[in-house]
PDB file of C-alpha atoms in Angstrom:
ATOM      1  CA  MET Z   1      84.680  93.221 108.550  1.00 65.00           C
ATOM      2  CA  ALA Z   2      84.306  96.628 109.574  1.00 72.00           C
ATOM      3  CA  ILE Z   3      88.176  98.118 110.913  1.00 82.00           C
ATOM      4  CA  ARG Z   4      88.318 100.421 114.005  1.00 86.00           C
ATOM      5  CA  LEU Z   5      90.042 104.847 113.134  1.00 87.00           C
ATOM      6  CA  GLU Z   6      92.938 103.478 114.594  1.00 86.00           C
ATOM      7  CA  GLU Z   7      93.670 101.432 112.709  1.00 91.00           C
ATOM      8  CA  PHE Z   8      92.373 103.070 109.767  1.00 93.00           C
ATOM      9  CA  ILE Z   9      94.887 106.477 110.590  1.00 90.00           C
ATOM     10  CA  SER Z  10      97.645 103.990 110.438  1.00 90.00           C
ATOM     11  CA  GLU Z  11      96.780 101.999 107.428  1.00 94.00           C
ATOM     12  CA  SER Z  12      95.924 106.388 105.445  1.00 93.00           C
ATOM     13  CA  SER Z  13      99.017 107.470 107.282  1.00 90.00           C
ATOM     14  CA  ARG Z  14     101.548 105.071 104.748  1.00 92.00           C
ATOM     15  CA  ALA Z  15      99.848 105.685 102.090  1.00 93.00           C
ATOM     16  CA  ALA Z  16     102.505 106.397  99.665  1.00 92.00           C
ATOM     17  CA  SER Z  17      99.332 107.598  97.020  1.00 93.00           C
ATOM     18  CA  GLU Z  18      96.503 109.472  96.657  1.00 92.00           C
ATOM     19  CA  THR Z  19      95.429 106.396  94.454  1.00 94.00           C
ATOM     20  CA  GLU Z  20      95.834 104.516  97.649  1.00 96.00           C
ATOM     21  CA  LEU Z  21      94.508 106.530  99.970  1.00 95.00           C
ATOM     22  CA  LEU Z  22      91.490 106.559  98.493  1.00 95.00           C
ATOM     23  CA  ASN Z  23      91.327 102.910  96.970  1.00 96.00           C
ATOM     24  CA  LEU Z  24      91.858 102.687 101.353  1.00 96.00           C
ATOM     25  CA  TYR Z  25      89.312 104.999 102.258  1.00 97.00           C
ATOM     26  CA  LEU Z  26      86.343 103.294  99.794  1.00 96.00           C
ATOM     27  CA  LYS Z  27      87.049  99.621 100.938  1.00 95.00           C
ATOM     28  CA  THR Z  28      87.203 101.206 105.008  1.00 95.00           C
ATOM     29  CA  VAL Z  29      83.345 102.723 103.568  1.00 95.00           C
ATOM     30  CA  GLU Z  30      81.660  99.612 102.077  1.00 94.00           C
ATOM     31  CA  ASN Z  31      83.067  97.651 104.230  1.00 92.00           C
ATOM     32  CA  GLU Z  32      80.548  99.930 106.810  1.00 92.00           C
ATOM     33  CA  GLY Z  33      77.975  99.471 103.875  1.00 91.00           C
ATOM     34  CA  TYR Z  34      78.852 101.943 101.391  1.00 94.00           C
ATOM     35  CA  GLN Z  35      78.338 100.868  97.869  1.00 94.00           C
ATOM     36  CA  ASN Z  36      78.818 104.259  96.701  1.00 96.00           C
ATOM     37  CA  ALA Z  37      80.222 106.859  97.066  1.00 97.00           C
ATOM     38  CA  VAL Z  38      81.486 111.202  95.480  1.00 96.00           C
ATOM     39  CA  CYS Z  39      83.586 114.032  96.224  1.00 95.00           C
ATOM     40  CA  ALA Z  40      81.946 116.550  94.957  1.00 93.00           C
ATOM     41  CA  LYS Z  41      82.171 120.571  95.376  1.00 91.00           C
ATOM     42  CA  THR Z  42      79.892 123.188  95.199  1.00 90.00           C
ATOM     43  CA  ARG Z  43      79.262 126.674  95.645  1.00 86.00           C
ATOM     44  CA  GLY Z  44      76.168 128.462  95.706  1.00 83.00           C
ATOM     45  CA  LYS Z  45      73.438 125.255  95.831  1.00 86.00           C
ATOM     46  CA  ARG Z  46      75.418 124.343  92.614  1.00 90.00           C
ATOM     47  CA  LEU Z  47      78.107 121.541  91.370  1.00 90.00           C
ATOM     48  CA  THR Z  48      81.072 123.248  90.251  1.00 90.00           C
ATOM     49  CA  GLY Z  49      82.785 119.542  90.466  1.00 91.00           C
ATOM     50  CA  ILE Z  50      83.416 116.484  91.275  1.00 92.00           C
ATOM     51  CA  PRO Z  51      86.633 115.345  91.934  1.00 93.00           C
ATOM     52  CA  TRP Z  52      86.257 111.309  92.329  1.00 94.00           C
ATOM     53  CA  ASN Z  53      82.988 108.833  92.662  1.00 94.00           C
ATOM     54  CA  HIS Z  54      82.049 105.103  92.602  1.00 94.00           C
ATOM     55  CA  PHE Z  55      78.212 104.948  91.088  1.00 94.00           C
ATOM     56  CA  PRO Z  56      76.510 102.708  90.267  1.00 93.00           C
ATOM     57  CA  ASP Z  57      76.479 102.180  85.400  1.00 92.00           C
ATOM     58  CA  GLY Z  58      75.313 105.181  84.279  1.00 92.00           C
ATOM     59  CA  TYR Z  59      74.058 107.265  87.371  1.00 95.00           C
ATOM     60  CA  ARG Z  60      76.694 110.024  86.597  1.00 93.00           C
ATOM     61  CA  LYS Z  61      75.551 110.997  83.217  1.00 93.00           C
ATOM     62  CA  SER Z  62      71.733 110.813  84.650  1.00 94.00           C
ATOM     63  CA  TYR Z  63      72.751 113.383  86.690  1.00 94.00           C
ATOM     64  CA  LEU Z  64      74.493 115.790  84.710  1.00 93.00           C
ATOM     65  CA  GLU Z  65      73.079 115.626  81.150  1.00 93.00           C
ATOM     66  CA  ASN Z  66      69.359 116.241  83.828  1.00 93.00           C
ATOM     67  CA  GLU Z  67      71.296 118.783  85.761  1.00 93.00           C
ATOM     68  CA  TRP Z  68      70.261 117.410  89.068  1.00 95.00           C
ATOM     69  CA  ASP Z  69      72.076 119.019  90.932  1.00 94.00           C
ATOM     70  CA  LYS Z  70      69.345 122.192  90.604  1.00 94.00           C
ATOM     71  CA  ILE Z  71      67.291 120.021  92.747  1.00 95.00           C
ATOM     72  CA  ASP Z  72      69.193 117.766  94.335  1.00 96.00           C
ATOM     73  CA  PRO Z  73      67.622 118.459  98.231  1.00 95.00           C
ATOM     74  CA  ILE Z  74      71.217 117.234  99.669  1.00 94.00           C
ATOM     75  CA  VAL Z  75      73.100 120.035  97.582  1.00 93.00           C
ATOM     76  CA  GLN Z  76      70.304 122.641  98.686  1.00 90.00           C
ATOM     77  CA  HIS Z  77      71.074 121.901 102.313  1.00 91.00           C
ATOM     78  CA  ILE Z  78      74.936 121.086 101.985  1.00 88.00           C
ATOM     79  CA  GLY Z  79      74.819 125.240 103.105  1.00 82.00           C
ATOM     80  CA  GLN Z  80      72.939 125.546 106.230  1.00 83.00           C
ATOM     81  CA  THR Z  81      75.384 122.960 108.308  1.00 85.00           C
ATOM     82  CA  THR Z  82      78.448 122.387 109.396  1.00 82.00           C
ATOM     83  CA  ARG Z  83      78.106 118.834 110.735  1.00 86.00           C
ATOM     84  CA  PRO Z  84      77.596 115.640 108.880  1.00 90.00           C
ATOM     85  CA  PHE Z  85      73.871 114.238 108.086  1.00 92.00           C
ATOM     86  CA  LEU Z  86      71.583 111.904 106.704  1.00 92.00           C
ATOM     87  CA  TRP Z  87      69.515 112.467 104.004  1.00 93.00           C
ATOM     88  CA  SER Z  88      66.470 110.848 105.692  1.00 91.00           C
ATOM     89  CA  GLN Z  89      66.838 113.622 108.176  1.00 91.00           C
ATOM     90  CA  VAL Z  90      66.435 116.328 104.317  1.00 94.00           C
ATOM     91  CA  PHE Z  91      63.954 113.779 102.535  1.00 93.00           C
ATOM     92  CA  ALA Z  92      61.662 113.602 105.803  1.00 93.00           C
ATOM     93  CA  ASN Z  93      61.040 117.985 105.104  1.00 93.00           C
ATOM     94  CA  PRO Z  94      57.481 118.369 104.060  1.00 94.00           C
ATOM     95  CA  ARG Z  95      58.066 121.084 102.124  1.00 94.00           C
ATOM     96  CA  LEU Z  96      60.104 118.499  99.068  1.00 95.00           C
ATOM     97  CA  THR Z  97      58.409 119.222  95.745  1.00 96.00           C
ATOM     98  CA  GLU Z  98      57.141 117.212  93.509  1.00 96.00           C
ATOM     99  CA  ARG Z  99      59.615 117.290  91.646  1.00 96.00           C
ATOM    100  CA  GLN Z 100      62.286 116.514  94.055  1.00 96.00           C
ATOM    101  CA  ARG Z 101      60.664 113.768  95.463  1.00 96.00           C
ATOM    102  CA  LEU Z 102      60.614 112.383  91.646  1.00 96.00           C
ATOM    103  CA  PHE Z 103      64.245 112.768  91.451  1.00 96.00           C
ATOM    104  CA  ILE Z 104      64.288 110.618  94.970  1.00 96.00           C
ATOM    105  CA  GLU Z 105      62.901 107.947  93.574  1.00 95.00           C
ATOM    106  CA  GLU Z 106      64.847 108.292  90.270  1.00 95.00           C
ATOM    107  CA  CYS Z 107      67.777 108.119  92.351  1.00 95.00           C
ATOM    108  CA  ARG Z 108      66.651 105.110  93.936  1.00 95.00           C
ATOM    109  CA  ASP Z 109      66.355 103.079  90.239  1.00 95.00           C
ATOM    110  CA  LEU Z 110      69.517 104.144  89.237  1.00 95.00           C
ATOM    111  CA  GLY Z 111      70.794 101.592  92.559  1.00 95.00           C
ATOM    112  CA  VAL Z 112      71.103 105.253  94.769  1.00 95.00           C
ATOM    113  CA  HIS Z 113      69.243 104.996  98.097  1.00 91.00           C
ATOM    114  CA  SER Z 114      70.197 105.551 102.002  1.00 89.00           C
ATOM    115  CA  GLY Z 115      72.910 108.313 102.729  1.00 92.00           C
ATOM    116  CA  VAL Z 116      74.901 110.546 104.327  1.00 94.00           C
ATOM    117  CA  THR Z 117      76.953 112.975 103.461  1.00 95.00           C
ATOM    118  CA  ILE Z 118      79.919 114.498 105.240  1.00 93.00           C
ATOM    119  CA  PRO Z 119      80.603 118.745 104.288  1.00 90.00           C
ATOM    120  CA  MET Z 120      83.139 120.384 104.157  1.00 82.00           C
ATOM    121  CA  HIS Z 121      83.262 124.638 104.564  1.00 74.00           C
ATOM    122  CA  GLY Z 122      85.956 126.645 102.156  1.00 67.00           C
ATOM    123  CA  PRO Z 123      86.008 130.215 101.759  1.00 62.00           C
ATOM    124  CA  GLY Z 124      82.750 132.247 101.143  1.00 63.00           C
ATOM    125  CA  SER Z 125      79.799 129.952  99.429  1.00 68.00           C
ATOM    126  CA  GLU Z 126      82.139 127.385  98.084  1.00 78.00           C
ATOM    127  CA  VAL Z 127      81.898 123.532 100.177  1.00 82.00           C
ATOM    128  CA  ASP Z 128      82.816 120.458  99.062  1.00 89.00           C
ATOM    129  CA  LEU Z 129      81.576 117.552 100.065  1.00 92.00           C
ATOM    130  CA  ILE Z 130      81.380 113.469 100.105  1.00 95.00           C
ATOM    131  CA  SER Z 131      78.766 111.718  99.705  1.00 96.00           C
ATOM    132  CA  LEU Z 132      77.983 108.152 100.843  1.00 97.00           C
ATOM    133  CA  SER Z 133      75.137 106.117 100.161  1.00 96.00           C
ATOM    134  CA  LEU Z 134      73.482 102.298  99.332  1.00 94.00           C
ATOM    135  CA  ARG Z 135      72.648 100.777  96.664  1.00 93.00           C
ATOM    136  CA  GLU Z 136      69.521  99.002  97.929  1.00 89.00           C
ATOM    137  CA  HIS Z 137      67.146  99.962 100.391  1.00 85.00           C
ATOM    138  CA  LYS Z 138      68.181  99.221 103.912  1.00 82.00           C
ATOM    139  CA  THR Z 139      68.128 101.030 107.384  1.00 77.00           C
ATOM    140  CA  THR Z 140      70.699 103.628 108.108  1.00 73.00           C
ATOM    141  CA  ASP Z 141      72.396 103.027 110.750  1.00 78.00           C
ATOM    142  CA  ALA Z 142      72.761 106.292 112.335  1.00 80.00           C
ATOM    143  CA  THR Z 143      74.735 105.084 115.629  1.00 85.00           C
ATOM    144  CA  ARG Z 144      78.202 104.863 113.125  1.00 85.00           C
ATOM    145  CA  LEU Z 145      77.749 108.370 110.935  1.00 88.00           C
ATOM    146  CA  PRO Z 146      80.643 109.569 114.143  1.00 88.00           C
ATOM    147  CA  LEU Z 147      82.599 107.189 112.327  1.00 89.00           C
ATOM    148  CA  VAL Z 148      81.901 107.200 109.073  1.00 92.00           C
ATOM    149  CA  HIS Z 149      83.085 110.921 110.007  1.00 91.00           C
ATOM    150  CA  ALA Z 150      85.609 110.244 111.391  1.00 91.00           C
ATOM    151  CA  PHE Z 151      87.375 107.973 108.383  1.00 94.00           C
ATOM    152  CA  THR Z 152      86.327 111.033 106.254  1.00 94.00           C
ATOM    153  CA  VAL Z 153      88.221 113.630 108.477  1.00 89.00           C
ATOM    154  CA  GLN Z 154      91.336 111.360 108.084  1.00 91.00           C
ATOM    155  CA  TYR Z 155      90.857 110.895 104.264  1.00 93.00           C
ATOM    156  CA  ARG Z 156      90.794 114.828 104.058  1.00 88.00           C
ATOM    157  CA  THR Z 157      93.793 115.714 106.313  1.00 86.00           C
ATOM    158  CA  ARG Z 158      95.713 112.580 104.352  1.00 89.00           C
ATOM    159  CA  LEU Z 159      94.756 113.909 101.060  1.00 90.00           C
ATOM    160  CA  THR Z 160      95.905 117.422 102.112  1.00 86.00           C
ATOM    161  CA  GLU Z 161      99.318 115.791 103.165  1.00 86.00           C
ATOM    162  CA  LEU Z 162      99.827 113.751  99.606  1.00 89.00           C
ATOM    163  CA  GLN Z 163      99.222 116.868  98.174  1.00 85.00           C
ATOM    164  CA  GLY Z 164     101.630 118.828  99.770  1.00 80.00           C
ATOM    165  CA  GLU Z 165     100.296 121.332 102.342  1.00 64.00           C
ATOM    166  CA  LYS Z 166     101.024 120.738 105.883  1.00 58.00           C
ATOM    167  CA  ILE Z 167      98.799 119.617 109.517  1.00 58.00           C
ATOM    168  CA  SER Z 168      98.618 123.362 111.325  1.00 58.00           C
ATOM    169  CA  SER Z 169      99.993 124.193 114.330  1.00 61.00           C
ATOM    170  CA  TYR Z 170      98.354 124.011 117.657  1.00 69.00           C
ATOM    171  CA  GLU Z 171      98.362 125.516 121.323  1.00 74.00           C
ATOM    172  CA  ALA Z 172      99.487 122.833 123.797  1.00 80.00           C
ATOM    173  CA  LEU Z 173      97.250 120.409 125.370  1.00 83.00           C
ATOM    174  CA  THR Z 174      96.729 120.669 129.078  1.00 87.00           C
ATOM    175  CA  GLN Z 175      96.893 117.224 131.072  1.00 87.00           C
ATOM    176  CA  LYS Z 176      93.232 117.093 131.279  1.00 88.00           C
ATOM    177  CA  GLU Z 177      92.384 118.040 128.422  1.00 88.00           C
ATOM    178  CA  THR Z 178      94.415 115.255 126.592  1.00 88.00           C
ATOM    179  CA  GLU Z 179      92.752 112.589 128.948  1.00 89.00           C
ATOM    180  CA  CYS Z 180      89.550 114.011 128.759  1.00 91.00           C
ATOM    181  CA  LEU Z 181      90.065 113.624 124.105  1.00 88.00           C
ATOM    182  CA  SER Z 182      91.825 110.111 125.056  1.00 89.00           C
ATOM    183  CA  TRP Z 183      88.348 108.731 126.565  1.00 90.00           C
ATOM    184  CA  CYS Z 184      86.590 110.861 124.265  1.00 88.00           C
ATOM    185  CA  LYS Z 185      88.381 108.344 121.955  1.00 85.00           C
ATOM    186  CA  GLU Z 186      87.090 105.754 123.196  1.00 85.00           C
ATOM    187  CA  GLY Z 187      83.816 106.427 122.940  1.00 84.00           C
ATOM    188  CA  LYS Z 188      82.744 107.914 126.607  1.00 88.00           C
ATOM    189  CA  THR Z 189      80.227 110.483 126.815  1.00 90.00           C
ATOM    190  CA  ASN Z 190      80.981 113.814 129.021  1.00 90.00           C
ATOM    191  CA  TRP Z 191      79.013 112.504 131.659  1.00 93.00           C
ATOM    192  CA  GLU Z 192      81.512 108.782 131.834  1.00 92.00           C
ATOM    193  CA  ILE Z 193      84.340 110.776 131.810  1.00 91.00           C
ATOM    194  CA  GLY Z 194      83.250 113.396 134.802  1.00 91.00           C
ATOM    195  CA  GLU Z 195      82.584 109.885 136.639  1.00 91.00           C
ATOM    196  CA  ILE Z 196      85.771 108.405 135.548  1.00 91.00           C
ATOM    197  CA  LEU Z 197      88.138 111.620 135.990  1.00 90.00           C
ATOM    198  CA  SER Z 198      86.353 112.879 139.086  1.00 90.00           C
ATOM    199  CA  ILE Z 199      85.204 115.709 138.087  1.00 91.00           C
ATOM    200  CA  SER Z 200      82.061 117.008 137.018  1.00 90.00           C
ATOM    201  CA  GLU Z 201      80.083 116.812 133.669  1.00 90.00           C
ATOM    202  CA  LYS Z 202      80.534 120.408 133.037  1.00 88.00           C
ATOM    203  CA  THR Z 203      84.556 120.842 133.500  1.00 90.00           C
ATOM    204  CA  VAL Z 204      84.460 117.813 131.043  1.00 88.00           C
ATOM    205  CA  GLU Z 205      82.675 120.138 128.382  1.00 89.00           C
ATOM    206  CA  PHE Z 206      85.290 123.081 129.783  1.00 89.00           C
ATOM    207  CA  HIS Z 207      88.161 120.533 128.880  1.00 88.00           C
ATOM    208  CA  LEU Z 208      86.405 118.991 125.162  1.00 88.00           C
ATOM    209  CA  SER Z 209      85.695 123.284 124.416  1.00 87.00           C
ATOM    210  CA  ASN Z 210      88.552 124.487 125.050  1.00 85.00           C
ATOM    211  CA  THR Z 211      90.818 121.081 122.551  1.00 87.00           C
ATOM    212  CA  ILE Z 212      88.395 122.064 120.188  1.00 85.00           C
ATOM    213  CA  ARG Z 213      89.381 125.583 120.204  1.00 84.00           C
ATOM    214  CA  LYS Z 214      93.397 124.876 120.449  1.00 83.00           C
ATOM    215  CA  LEU Z 215      92.634 122.890 118.062  1.00 82.00           C
ATOM    216  CA  GLY Z 216      91.387 124.375 115.646  1.00 77.00           C
ATOM    217  CA  VAL Z 217      88.399 122.210 114.803  1.00 78.00           C
ATOM    218  CA  SER Z 218      84.774 122.454 114.677  1.00 77.00           C
ATOM    219  CA  ASN Z 219      84.467 119.582 116.860  1.00 82.00           C
ATOM    220  CA  ARG Z 220      85.310 116.441 118.893  1.00 83.00           C
ATOM    221  CA  ILE Z 221      85.592 113.776 116.099  1.00 83.00           C
ATOM    222  CA  THR Z 222      87.827 116.140 113.969  1.00 81.00           C
ATOM    223  CA  ALA Z 223      89.486 117.111 117.287  1.00 85.00           C
ATOM    224  CA  VAL Z 224      90.116 112.942 118.365  1.00 86.00           C
ATOM    225  CA  VAL Z 225      90.876 112.563 114.424  1.00 84.00           C
ATOM    226  CA  LYS Z 226      93.455 115.371 114.831  1.00 81.00           C
ATOM    227  CA  ALA Z 227      94.615 114.614 118.050  1.00 84.00           C
ATOM    228  CA  LEU Z 228      95.592 110.833 117.008  1.00 82.00           C
ATOM    229  CA  GLN Z 229      97.678 113.301 113.470  1.00 75.00           C
ATOM    230  CA  LEU Z 230      99.912 114.842 116.119  1.00 77.00           C
ATOM    231  CA  GLY Z 231     100.292 112.081 118.758  1.00 77.00           C
ATOM    232  CA  LEU Z 232      99.135 113.709 120.900  1.00 81.00           C
ATOM    233  CA  ILE Z 233      96.755 110.973 122.107  1.00 81.00           C
ATOM    234  CA  LYS Z 234      97.620 106.642 121.447  1.00 76.00           C
ATOM    235  CA  LEU Z 235      96.469 104.805 118.402  1.00 66.00           C
TER     236      LEU Z 235
END
């Protein structure tokens, strides 16, 4: 049964170890249909490390021995975006080489099909990523990507806490900013929030933009997750 974001934040906040947290995250994304998962570090379009992975037998060995990161379209694309993306968006690129297309087919033969990737940019050209994928041919539900992104943000934030780092401070939110963010958590669009609060859509955009800036995040999903963690909006 799929877990709600609020439940995941609550459960992950009680995780007492990195292993317990990872197992919870893997169980949660598996409930979303993703049987494969990997956390990797990249620099300059090459892998520099794989902290953990959950792949079919033989896949990681084949990937590393063949140095597939040199041609992997996902690794090549990761430095060009800060947003989560579906693999299908990258695989549809007509400029992919024949070797890259063969690589995609080889991955599918080994049980790694359609998926999503969430990039997490560090200093310079360093980019961590978490990729989630399927073990058989199915259509990825793009409407669930924001929720999967939110799960991943919470996983990474809680991991940081377990590793001894604290969530950074923030500038206080106004009442309207908090109200807009609360409705954002409920999945409402800017137009719907404006109708509920009797303000214009542009005003909603203004309040959410301020909220994102104050919380030091890059988008509204991450803002919701961080606000939940800080107790600024209710679970």
